[in-house]
């Protein structure tokens, strides 16, 4: 009998537990906000579903003990105002709130409005002759008592081009910039004297600026432009970034936009706000009678915001698509960014340089933050998982301030005008950007956030100076296994403030990300970029590749795979794979450790970086441009590595560790170090060999430091054998002197200049031996020979193949002997000496 009672109690308990499942609230386009929100009687809006959930929590309804599911059914939900998630909407660890889609259905929260009623346009004043009878026109939507102003237009999900004077990626060059008058002179290529509302988009170092043209004074083939305030003052008073004038690389490039005079090719549009018309020249495969044409109405679609003492918590979004957010500030105030899209509210150059934190600082700036499609502040234990952020004018997702323990995982960020993801305070509007941020209440700091397995593709396509993922003053952040591609500037930017001083940042991790096809337009750029002191932080196991050849860079060589910029301190940069050791450490602070970075990093790191297997399906969403720009290639294959030799007077053993530390501090892997007797040698890609040599001389006062930057002979397997080179190889380095007789030295050089023509058997021998590349450097009469062979191969085994059935190579070798002798320290019968790899 007791066992029957036990089973009965268990049965009743199970029934009660079954009744304690999470509360479900349904949302449907077919629903009504007067409905209770059941599956058969859903509500019509997410806002109303949140209100119902809020009431259930307020009343402590037993149905929410295991949480609340707000389930949204298929469709595009056009928002009239942002959805707001408040502290009162918070759940708990035991009773979270999930906002999710019905399984396998597509849910879109859209801030856009559709434009319909398109007709072939009749006569349009100012329209170029080439566009006549090809442009369509529709009425601009009217909302309330005003016309809808917009800066983006999407046709069938593809962003159209706001009409501009230069098509594709072409731009013109400014003629001059008068910083006192705040005017700019440009060449006049089109008749724009009568155009109204024109904007100039100008490229300046690591940013662009959107400047509204106030007046345009035409003289002959030139036009002098003056600009609206406040951007005119900020643009001309702030020293960095600014327009550049260069005879070497050309002046700052620019294009003009927003005039009917520029509508001269398919895919372009123009809004005539004054007359309430929008014009579009459709592409060949577009039919405006059936096409879906969307323009943005809202700037923010979702706002999740609490206060520092009353935070939003345990609210989670999953499988929701956020689309069509705009951003109008550039139309109303211009847009002059400082860096990473943060626009300057005030800025100027100090007449007397110097601040308490930096004695040489000359620029002052106070910045604002661009709008985002989804904004989060003062929230903890929230998440966005498997969501889509698409077709936005500015930032996709922004955790702005006062957040902790949140998760951004497995999302798609595609067709984003600004940054894909932003996180943390960069500078509040009241504080100058170079002052270190260290709030008394540390709850203000974004802490312990995770950004994992997201795909960011075709971001920064309007504000080129934005980034794939940008983090300001953050702490304990984990950015891992993301893939970032097709961005105009840097992939990941971590830090703010340009300061070595103690600040809010520490314990941040950038790990196992894959960054490629970046730097599309702007340089002073890197796959991963950092600023300021961040104790306990690390950059490990990332794969960075394929930086574009930007069409108009201020400095064609100022691009990098890894870049620790001003004040960067206490970072461990380790095991990152890049095609070459092209890194920059600029004005870094103490405590940085660089180990094992570059093309020699192991294969498992390359395989494990980027999206993990469960998220690799996202790659099918990758944006692939119709035609890709050329890629910068700096590696062992293209022969841009240099040699630095250090001839020591102190014992090598004592100096070797110090030499390694100098290399590590400069971002050069220890694997690039070689040694013979009292000589240390470095063979690597060096962004600034002069600076490196200066640091070596400072470290070793009595050492002789020699640079070998002149290559007078190169054998290349692709060029001279017609065979593909292997992907990875080892370098063997030897050294000898030329004899002192200058006539014999010239003869030696002449032999090598004509070797491929007169002694083709030598190159044939190198091909037979599987040599990938040979390079001979010369400094004075000393030679450095670098032989590149397949990784793991043995020179002792390969070298005999150069003379196999090839007697002319033996003859060549005998001739060369009379021109060569050993360097100081060799034995009497010794000529070439091998530098062993450290």
mmCIF file of C-alpha atoms in Angstrom, residues 518-827:
data_model
loop_
_atom_site.group_PDB
_atom_site.id
_atom_site.type_symbol
_atom_site.label_atom_id
_atom_site.label_comp_id
_atom_site.label_asym_id
_atom_site.label_seq_id
_atom_site.Cartn_x
_atom_site.Cartn_y
_atom_site.Cartn_z
ATOM 1 C CA UNK A 518 39.924 44.218 -45.013
ATOM 2 C CA UNK A 519 41.438 47.678 -45.538
ATOM 3 C CA UNK A 520 39.261 48.155 -48.609
ATOM 4 C CA UNK A 521 39.658 51.947 -48.693
ATOM 5 C CA UNK A 522 41.647 53.271 -45.711
ATOM 6 C CA UNK A 523 45.135 52.610 -44.321
ATOM 7 C CA UNK A 524 46.866 53.155 -40.978
ATOM 8 C CA UNK A 525 45.020 49.899 -40.578
ATOM 9 C CA UNK A 526 45.352 46.364 -39.268
ATOM 10 C CA UNK A 527 43.444 43.130 -38.966
ATOM 11 C CA UNK A 528 43.694 43.628 -35.189
ATOM 12 C CA UNK A 529 44.425 47.073 -33.729
ATOM 13 C CA UNK A 530 44.853 48.131 -30.097
ATOM 14 C CA UNK A 531 45.196 51.307 -28.049
ATOM 15 C CA UNK A 532 46.295 52.046 -24.475
ATOM 16 C CA UNK A 533 47.310 49.998 -21.459
ATOM 17 C CA UNK A 534 45.330 46.773 -20.983
ATOM 18 C CA UNK A 535 47.041 44.613 -18.313
ATOM 19 C CA UNK A 536 46.478 40.884 -18.627
ATOM 20 C CA UNK A 537 45.201 41.106 -22.199
ATOM 21 C CA UNK A 538 46.080 38.799 -25.063
ATOM 22 C CA UNK A 539 45.845 38.408 -28.845
ATOM 23 C CA UNK A 540 46.335 34.736 -29.651
ATOM 24 C CA UNK A 541 45.660 32.173 -32.353
ATOM 25 C CA UNK A 542 44.082 34.556 -34.858
ATOM 26 C CA UNK A 543 44.397 34.193 -38.634
ATOM 27 C CA UNK A 544 44.720 37.429 -40.618
ATOM 28 C CA UNK A 545 45.084 37.504 -44.379
ATOM 29 C CA UNK A 546 44.202 39.295 -47.612
ATOM 30 C CA UNK A 547 44.352 43.023 -47.057
ATOM 31 C CA UNK A 548 43.186 44.943 -50.079
ATOM 32 C CA UNK A 549 45.303 47.295 -52.139
ATOM 33 C CA UNK A 550 43.382 50.460 -51.290
ATOM 34 C CA UNK A 551 42.846 52.703 -54.328
ATOM 35 C CA UNK A 552 43.709 56.038 -52.654
ATOM 36 C CA UNK A 553 45.819 55.484 -49.507
ATOM 37 C CA UNK A 554 47.720 58.347 -47.881
ATOM 38 C CA UNK A 555 50.659 55.922 -47.557
ATOM 39 C CA UNK A 556 50.568 52.699 -49.635
ATOM 40 C CA UNK A 557 52.804 50.870 -47.149
ATOM 41 C CA UNK A 558 51.031 51.888 -43.948
ATOM 42 C CA UNK A 559 49.000 48.721 -43.513
ATOM 43 C CA UNK A 560 49.581 45.873 -41.105
ATOM 44 C CA UNK A 561 48.287 42.526 -39.944
ATOM 45 C CA UNK A 562 48.777 43.366 -36.253
ATOM 46 C CA UNK A 563 49.109 46.916 -34.937
ATOM 47 C CA UNK A 564 49.554 47.898 -31.294
ATOM 48 C CA UNK A 565 49.186 51.665 -31.350
ATOM 49 C CA UNK A 566 49.802 54.444 -28.859
ATOM 50 C CA UNK A 567 50.049 53.419 -25.239
ATOM 51 C CA UNK A 568 49.354 49.718 -25.886
ATOM 52 C CA UNK A 569 50.824 47.942 -22.861
ATOM 53 C CA UNK A 570 50.851 44.549 -21.146
ATOM 54 C CA UNK A 571 49.600 42.576 -24.149
ATOM 55 C CA UNK A 572 50.658 39.036 -25.010
ATOM 56 C CA UNK A 573 50.617 38.685 -28.797
ATOM 57 C CA UNK A 574 51.225 35.043 -29.571
ATOM 58 C CA UNK A 575 50.639 32.307 -32.170
ATOM 59 C CA UNK A 576 48.858 34.513 -34.706
ATOM 60 C CA UNK A 577 49.122 33.337 -38.313
ATOM 61 C CA UNK A 578 49.748 36.023 -40.921
ATOM 62 C CA UNK A 579 51.261 35.712 -44.412
ATOM 63 C CA UNK A 580 54.209 37.861 -43.328
ATOM 64 C CA UNK A 581 55.622 39.552 -40.260
ATOM 65 C CA UNK A 582 54.169 42.944 -41.170
ATOM 66 C CA UNK A 583 53.350 44.402 -37.768
ATOM 67 C CA UNK A 584 53.635 47.800 -36.136
ATOM 68 C CA UNK A 585 54.218 48.821 -32.535
ATOM 69 C CA UNK A 586 53.774 52.566 -32.373
ATOM 70 C CA UNK A 587 54.610 54.448 -29.158
ATOM 71 C CA UNK A 588 53.807 51.382 -27.055
ATOM 72 C CA UNK A 589 54.058 51.236 -23.302
ATOM 73 C CA UNK A 590 55.753 48.506 -21.250
ATOM 74 C CA UNK A 591 55.000 44.845 -20.776
ATOM 75 C CA UNK A 592 54.148 43.681 -24.293
ATOM 76 C CA UNK A 593 55.275 40.175 -25.239
ATOM 77 C CA UNK A 594 55.332 39.011 -28.873
ATOM 78 C CA UNK A 595 55.948 35.309 -29.514
ATOM 79 C CA UNK A 596 55.649 33.028 -32.542
ATOM 80 C CA UNK A 597 53.609 35.158 -34.931
ATOM 81 C CA UNK A 598 53.782 35.033 -38.711
ATOM 82 C CA UNK A 599 53.731 32.535 -41.568
ATOM 83 C CA UNK A 600 55.507 29.843 -39.565
ATOM 84 C CA UNK A 601 52.650 29.380 -37.091
ATOM 85 C CA UNK A 602 51.369 25.792 -36.986
ATOM 86 C CA UNK A 603 48.543 24.447 -39.135
ATOM 87 C CA UNK A 604 46.191 23.609 -36.278
ATOM 88 C CA UNK A 605 45.927 27.297 -35.381
ATOM 89 C CA UNK A 606 44.958 28.090 -38.956
ATOM 90 C CA UNK A 607 42.361 25.333 -38.971
ATOM 91 C CA UNK A 608 40.836 26.222 -35.610
ATOM 92 C CA UNK A 609 40.513 29.982 -36.175
ATOM 93 C CA UNK A 610 37.250 31.488 -37.311
ATOM 94 C CA UNK A 611 33.761 30.071 -37.024
ATOM 95 C CA UNK A 612 33.559 26.800 -35.155
ATOM 96 C CA UNK A 613 31.913 23.856 -36.948
ATOM 97 C CA UNK A 614 28.421 24.435 -35.519
ATOM 98 C CA UNK A 615 28.429 27.968 -36.969
ATOM 99 C CA UNK A 616 30.182 27.509 -40.294
ATOM 100 C CA UNK A 617 26.830 27.443 -42.084
ATOM 101 C CA UNK A 618 26.921 31.228 -41.698
ATOM 102 C CA UNK A 619 29.574 31.387 -44.421
ATOM 103 C CA UNK A 620 26.933 30.790 -47.068
ATOM 104 C CA UNK A 621 25.811 34.343 -46.207
ATOM 105 C CA UNK A 622 29.239 35.838 -46.944
ATOM 106 C CA UNK A 623 29.198 38.891 -49.153
ATOM 107 C CA UNK A 624 31.203 38.429 -52.323
ATOM 108 C CA UNK A 625 31.742 41.623 -54.356
ATOM 109 C CA UNK A 626 31.170 41.510 -58.093
ATOM 110 C CA UNK A 627 34.842 42.234 -58.624
ATOM 111 C CA UNK A 628 37.465 42.141 -55.914
ATOM 112 C CA UNK A 629 40.338 44.564 -55.602
ATOM 113 C CA UNK A 630 43.902 43.333 -55.712
ATOM 114 C CA UNK A 631 45.420 41.979 -52.509
ATOM 115 C CA UNK A 632 48.636 43.168 -50.907
ATOM 116 C CA UNK A 633 51.166 40.371 -50.817
ATOM 117 C CA UNK A 634 54.142 40.744 -48.563
ATOM 118 C CA UNK A 635 55.765 37.447 -47.731
ATOM 119 C CA UNK A 636 58.905 35.473 -48.346
ATOM 120 C CA UNK A 637 57.756 34.972 -51.906
ATOM 121 C CA UNK A 638 57.904 38.570 -53.059
ATOM 122 C CA UNK A 639 61.366 39.375 -51.776
ATOM 123 C CA UNK A 640 60.787 42.314 -49.475
ATOM 124 C CA UNK A 641 62.474 40.913 -46.384
ATOM 125 C CA UNK A 642 65.614 42.658 -45.203
ATOM 126 C CA UNK A 643 68.662 41.563 -43.238
ATOM 127 C CA UNK A 644 70.101 43.234 -40.162
ATOM 128 C CA UNK A 645 73.434 41.950 -38.865
ATOM 129 C CA UNK A 646 74.741 42.750 -35.387
ATOM 130 C CA UNK A 647 78.478 42.185 -34.816
ATOM 131 C CA UNK A 648 78.958 41.967 -31.068
ATOM 132 C CA UNK A 649 81.989 42.772 -28.946
ATOM 133 C CA UNK A 650 80.367 41.282 -25.848
ATOM 134 C CA UNK A 651 79.800 37.526 -25.461
ATOM 135 C CA UNK A 652 76.961 36.323 -27.653
ATOM 136 C CA UNK A 653 75.347 34.232 -24.927
ATOM 137 C CA UNK A 654 74.831 37.244 -22.689
ATOM 138 C CA UNK A 655 73.505 39.393 -25.538
ATOM 139 C CA UNK A 656 71.224 36.868 -27.208
ATOM 140 C CA UNK A 657 68.313 37.183 -24.788
ATOM 141 C CA UNK A 658 68.432 40.969 -24.977
ATOM 142 C CA UNK A 659 68.429 40.782 -28.769
ATOM 143 C CA UNK A 660 65.380 38.519 -28.671
ATOM 144 C CA UNK A 661 63.552 40.980 -26.443
ATOM 145 C CA UNK A 662 64.211 43.825 -28.872
ATOM 146 C CA UNK A 663 62.736 41.672 -31.648
ATOM 147 C CA UNK A 664 59.696 40.727 -29.576
ATOM 148 C CA UNK A 665 59.037 44.360 -28.700
ATOM 149 C CA UNK A 666 59.090 45.217 -32.389
ATOM 150 C CA UNK A 667 56.688 42.448 -33.321
ATOM 151 C CA UNK A 668 59.376 40.355 -35.043
ATOM 152 C CA UNK A 669 59.299 36.624 -34.261
ATOM 153 C CA UNK A 670 62.314 35.064 -32.575
ATOM 154 C CA UNK A 671 62.255 32.458 -35.372
ATOM 155 C CA UNK A 672 63.722 35.193 -37.616
ATOM 156 C CA UNK A 673 66.960 35.307 -35.589
ATOM 157 C CA UNK A 674 70.156 33.539 -36.785
ATOM 158 C CA UNK A 675 73.687 33.347 -35.351
ATOM 159 C CA UNK A 676 77.276 32.657 -36.370
ATOM 160 C CA UNK A 677 80.135 33.186 -33.916
ATOM 161 C CA UNK A 678 79.800 36.701 -32.496
ATOM 162 C CA UNK A 679 77.258 37.759 -35.090
ATOM 163 C CA UNK A 680 73.482 37.858 -34.669
ATOM 164 C CA UNK A 681 71.370 38.187 -37.761
ATOM 165 C CA UNK A 682 67.729 39.052 -38.345
ATOM 166 C CA UNK A 683 65.954 38.138 -41.592
ATOM 167 C CA UNK A 684 62.386 39.415 -41.539
ATOM 168 C CA UNK A 685 59.925 41.871 -42.931
ATOM 169 C CA UNK A 686 60.575 45.167 -41.188
ATOM 170 C CA UNK A 687 58.153 48.050 -41.423
ATOM 171 C CA UNK A 688 60.805 50.479 -40.189
ATOM 172 C CA UNK A 689 64.344 49.004 -40.234
ATOM 173 C CA UNK A 690 65.902 52.329 -39.255
ATOM 174 C CA UNK A 691 63.885 52.445 -36.023
ATOM 175 C CA UNK A 692 64.782 48.840 -35.272
ATOM 176 C CA UNK A 693 68.483 49.507 -35.861
ATOM 177 C CA UNK A 694 68.277 52.507 -33.559
ATOM 178 C CA UNK A 695 66.824 50.339 -30.778
ATOM 179 C CA UNK A 696 69.489 47.681 -31.335
ATOM 180 C CA UNK A 697 72.243 50.297 -31.076
ATOM 181 C CA UNK A 698 70.689 51.612 -27.869
ATOM 182 C CA UNK A 699 70.684 48.079 -26.472
ATOM 183 C CA UNK A 700 74.241 47.227 -27.637
ATOM 184 C CA UNK A 701 76.363 50.358 -27.429
ATOM 185 C CA UNK A 702 79.555 48.885 -28.861
ATOM 186 C CA UNK A 703 78.021 46.639 -31.523
ATOM 187 C CA UNK A 704 78.336 47.197 -35.251
ATOM 188 C CA UNK A 705 74.855 47.154 -36.822
ATOM 189 C CA UNK A 706 74.576 46.646 -40.583
ATOM 190 C CA UNK A 707 71.512 46.776 -42.836
ATOM 191 C CA UNK A 708 71.317 44.649 -45.985
ATOM 192 C CA UNK A 709 68.522 46.180 -48.055
ATOM 193 C CA UNK A 710 70.026 45.898 -51.551
ATOM 194 C CA UNK A 711 69.249 42.662 -53.417
ATOM 195 C CA UNK A 712 71.320 42.366 -56.586
ATOM 196 C CA UNK A 713 70.316 38.812 -57.493
ATOM 197 C CA UNK A 714 67.024 36.915 -57.191
ATOM 198 C CA UNK A 715 66.089 33.450 -58.375
ATOM 199 C CA UNK A 716 62.370 32.658 -58.175
ATOM 200 C CA UNK A 717 60.886 29.211 -58.779
ATOM 201 C CA UNK A 718 57.680 30.555 -60.333
ATOM 202 C CA UNK A 719 59.494 32.929 -62.681
ATOM 203 C CA UNK A 720 62.521 30.857 -63.638
ATOM 204 C CA UNK A 721 61.156 27.289 -63.473
ATOM 205 C CA UNK A 722 57.526 27.901 -64.375
ATOM 206 C CA UNK A 723 56.579 25.865 -61.294
ATOM 207 C CA UNK A 724 54.355 26.732 -58.366
ATOM 208 C CA UNK A 725 56.115 27.501 -55.108
ATOM 209 C CA UNK A 726 55.273 25.634 -51.932
ATOM 210 C CA UNK A 727 53.243 27.487 -49.312
ATOM 211 C CA UNK A 728 55.764 27.134 -46.495
ATOM 212 C CA UNK A 729 59.536 27.026 -46.570
ATOM 213 C CA UNK A 730 62.692 27.364 -44.487
ATOM 214 C CA UNK A 731 65.455 29.886 -45.101
ATOM 215 C CA UNK A 732 69.136 28.958 -45.106
ATOM 216 C CA UNK A 733 71.438 31.969 -44.674
ATOM 217 C CA UNK A 734 75.122 32.081 -45.585
ATOM 218 C CA UNK A 735 77.633 34.917 -45.682
ATOM 219 C CA UNK A 736 80.939 35.635 -47.450
ATOM 220 C CA UNK A 737 82.972 38.630 -48.570
ATOM 221 C CA UNK A 738 83.849 39.717 -52.051
ATOM 222 C CA UNK A 739 87.597 40.134 -52.592
ATOM 223 C CA UNK A 740 88.935 43.651 -52.100
ATOM 224 C CA UNK A 741 89.753 44.232 -55.792
ATOM 225 C CA UNK A 742 86.973 46.491 -57.075
ATOM 226 C CA UNK A 743 87.370 45.308 -60.675
ATOM 227 C CA UNK A 744 86.800 41.739 -59.565
ATOM 228 C CA UNK A 745 83.812 42.856 -57.514
ATOM 229 C CA UNK A 746 82.288 44.430 -60.623
ATOM 230 C CA UNK A 747 82.956 41.277 -62.629
ATOM 231 C CA UNK A 748 81.163 39.216 -59.982
ATOM 232 C CA UNK A 749 78.108 41.470 -60.146
ATOM 233 C CA UNK A 750 78.148 41.393 -63.962
ATOM 234 C CA UNK A 751 78.165 37.601 -63.947
ATOM 235 C CA UNK A 752 75.035 37.585 -61.790
ATOM 236 C CA UNK A 753 73.306 40.270 -63.843
ATOM 237 C CA UNK A 754 73.568 38.091 -66.966
ATOM 238 C CA UNK A 755 73.358 34.663 -65.372
ATOM 239 C CA UNK A 756 69.846 33.778 -66.565
ATOM 240 C CA UNK A 757 70.784 34.628 -70.163
ATOM 241 C CA UNK A 758 74.346 33.326 -70.396
ATOM 242 C CA UNK A 759 74.307 30.606 -67.750
ATOM 243 C CA UNK A 760 70.723 29.216 -67.825
ATOM 244 C CA UNK A 761 72.013 25.872 -66.544
ATOM 245 C CA UNK A 762 72.530 27.431 -63.113
ATOM 246 C CA UNK A 763 68.847 28.284 -62.773
ATOM 247 C CA UNK A 764 67.996 24.824 -64.129
ATOM 248 C CA UNK A 765 70.080 23.337 -61.317
ATOM 249 C CA UNK A 766 68.189 25.393 -58.742
ATOM 250 C CA UNK A 767 64.904 24.142 -60.243
ATOM 251 C CA UNK A 768 66.109 20.531 -60.044
ATOM 252 C CA UNK A 769 67.071 21.026 -56.402
ATOM 253 C CA UNK A 770 63.567 22.299 -55.530
ATOM 254 C CA UNK A 771 64.947 25.675 -54.418
ATOM 255 C CA UNK A 772 62.043 28.072 -53.997
ATOM 256 C CA UNK A 773 64.009 31.286 -54.028
ATOM 257 C CA UNK A 774 67.555 32.616 -53.799
ATOM 258 C CA UNK A 775 68.423 36.167 -52.898
ATOM 259 C CA UNK A 776 71.828 37.773 -52.514
ATOM 260 C CA UNK A 777 72.159 40.974 -50.467
ATOM 261 C CA UNK A 778 75.229 43.170 -50.473
ATOM 262 C CA UNK A 779 76.475 45.671 -47.911
ATOM 263 C CA UNK A 780 79.936 47.021 -48.730
ATOM 264 C CA UNK A 781 81.714 43.910 -49.919
ATOM 265 C CA UNK A 782 79.918 41.494 -47.598
ATOM 266 C CA UNK A 783 77.304 39.203 -49.131
ATOM 267 C CA UNK A 784 74.285 37.553 -47.540
ATOM 268 C CA UNK A 785 72.864 34.594 -49.467
ATOM 269 C CA UNK A 786 69.352 33.431 -48.539
ATOM 270 C CA UNK A 787 68.319 30.047 -49.954
ATOM 271 C CA UNK A 788 64.657 29.119 -49.443
ATOM 272 C CA UNK A 789 63.811 25.411 -49.499
ATOM 273 C CA UNK A 790 60.579 23.481 -48.715
ATOM 274 C CA UNK A 791 59.816 23.426 -45.005
ATOM 275 C CA UNK A 792 61.423 20.394 -43.366
ATOM 276 C CA UNK A 793 63.743 19.632 -46.308
ATOM 277 C CA UNK A 794 67.526 19.342 -45.991
ATOM 278 C CA UNK A 795 69.936 21.543 -47.935
ATOM 279 C CA UNK A 796 72.555 18.777 -47.744
ATOM 280 C CA UNK A 797 70.182 16.499 -49.654
ATOM 281 C CA UNK A 798 68.936 19.080 -52.139
ATOM 282 C CA UNK A 799 72.154 20.887 -53.057
ATOM 283 C CA UNK A 800 73.811 17.968 -54.958
ATOM 284 C CA UNK A 801 70.857 18.021 -57.344
ATOM 285 C CA UNK A 802 72.018 21.412 -58.674
ATOM 286 C CA UNK A 803 74.998 19.754 -60.386
ATOM 287 C CA UNK A 804 73.388 16.397 -61.253
ATOM 288 C CA UNK A 805 73.973 15.864 -65.003
ATOM 289 C CA UNK A 806 74.724 19.585 -65.132
ATOM 290 C CA UNK A 807 78.507 20.203 -65.471
ATOM 291 C CA UNK A 808 78.032 23.907 -66.282
ATOM 292 C CA UNK A 809 77.042 24.493 -62.652
ATOM 293 C CA UNK A 810 80.367 23.008 -61.525
ATOM 294 C CA UNK A 811 82.087 25.384 -63.948
ATOM 295 C CA UNK A 812 80.097 28.337 -62.558
ATOM 296 C CA UNK A 813 81.027 27.437 -59.003
ATOM 297 C CA UNK A 814 84.722 27.242 -59.867
ATOM 298 C CA UNK A 815 84.617 30.690 -61.513
ATOM 299 C CA UNK A 816 82.850 32.241 -58.508
ATOM 300 C CA UNK A 817 85.513 31.057 -56.071
ATOM 301 C CA UNK A 818 88.062 33.587 -57.283
ATOM 302 C CA UNK A 819 85.739 36.486 -56.376
ATOM 303 C CA UNK A 820 84.935 35.359 -52.822
ATOM 304 C CA UNK A 821 86.688 35.078 -49.486
ATOM 305 C CA UNK A 822 85.666 34.456 -45.897
ATOM 306 C CA UNK A 823 84.379 37.112 -43.503
ATOM 307 C CA UNK A 824 86.296 38.006 -40.349
ATOM 308 C CA UNK A 825 86.581 35.002 -38.059
ATOM 309 C CA UNK A 826 86.565 32.292 -40.747
ATOM 310 C CA UNK A 827 89.244 29.629 -41.106
#
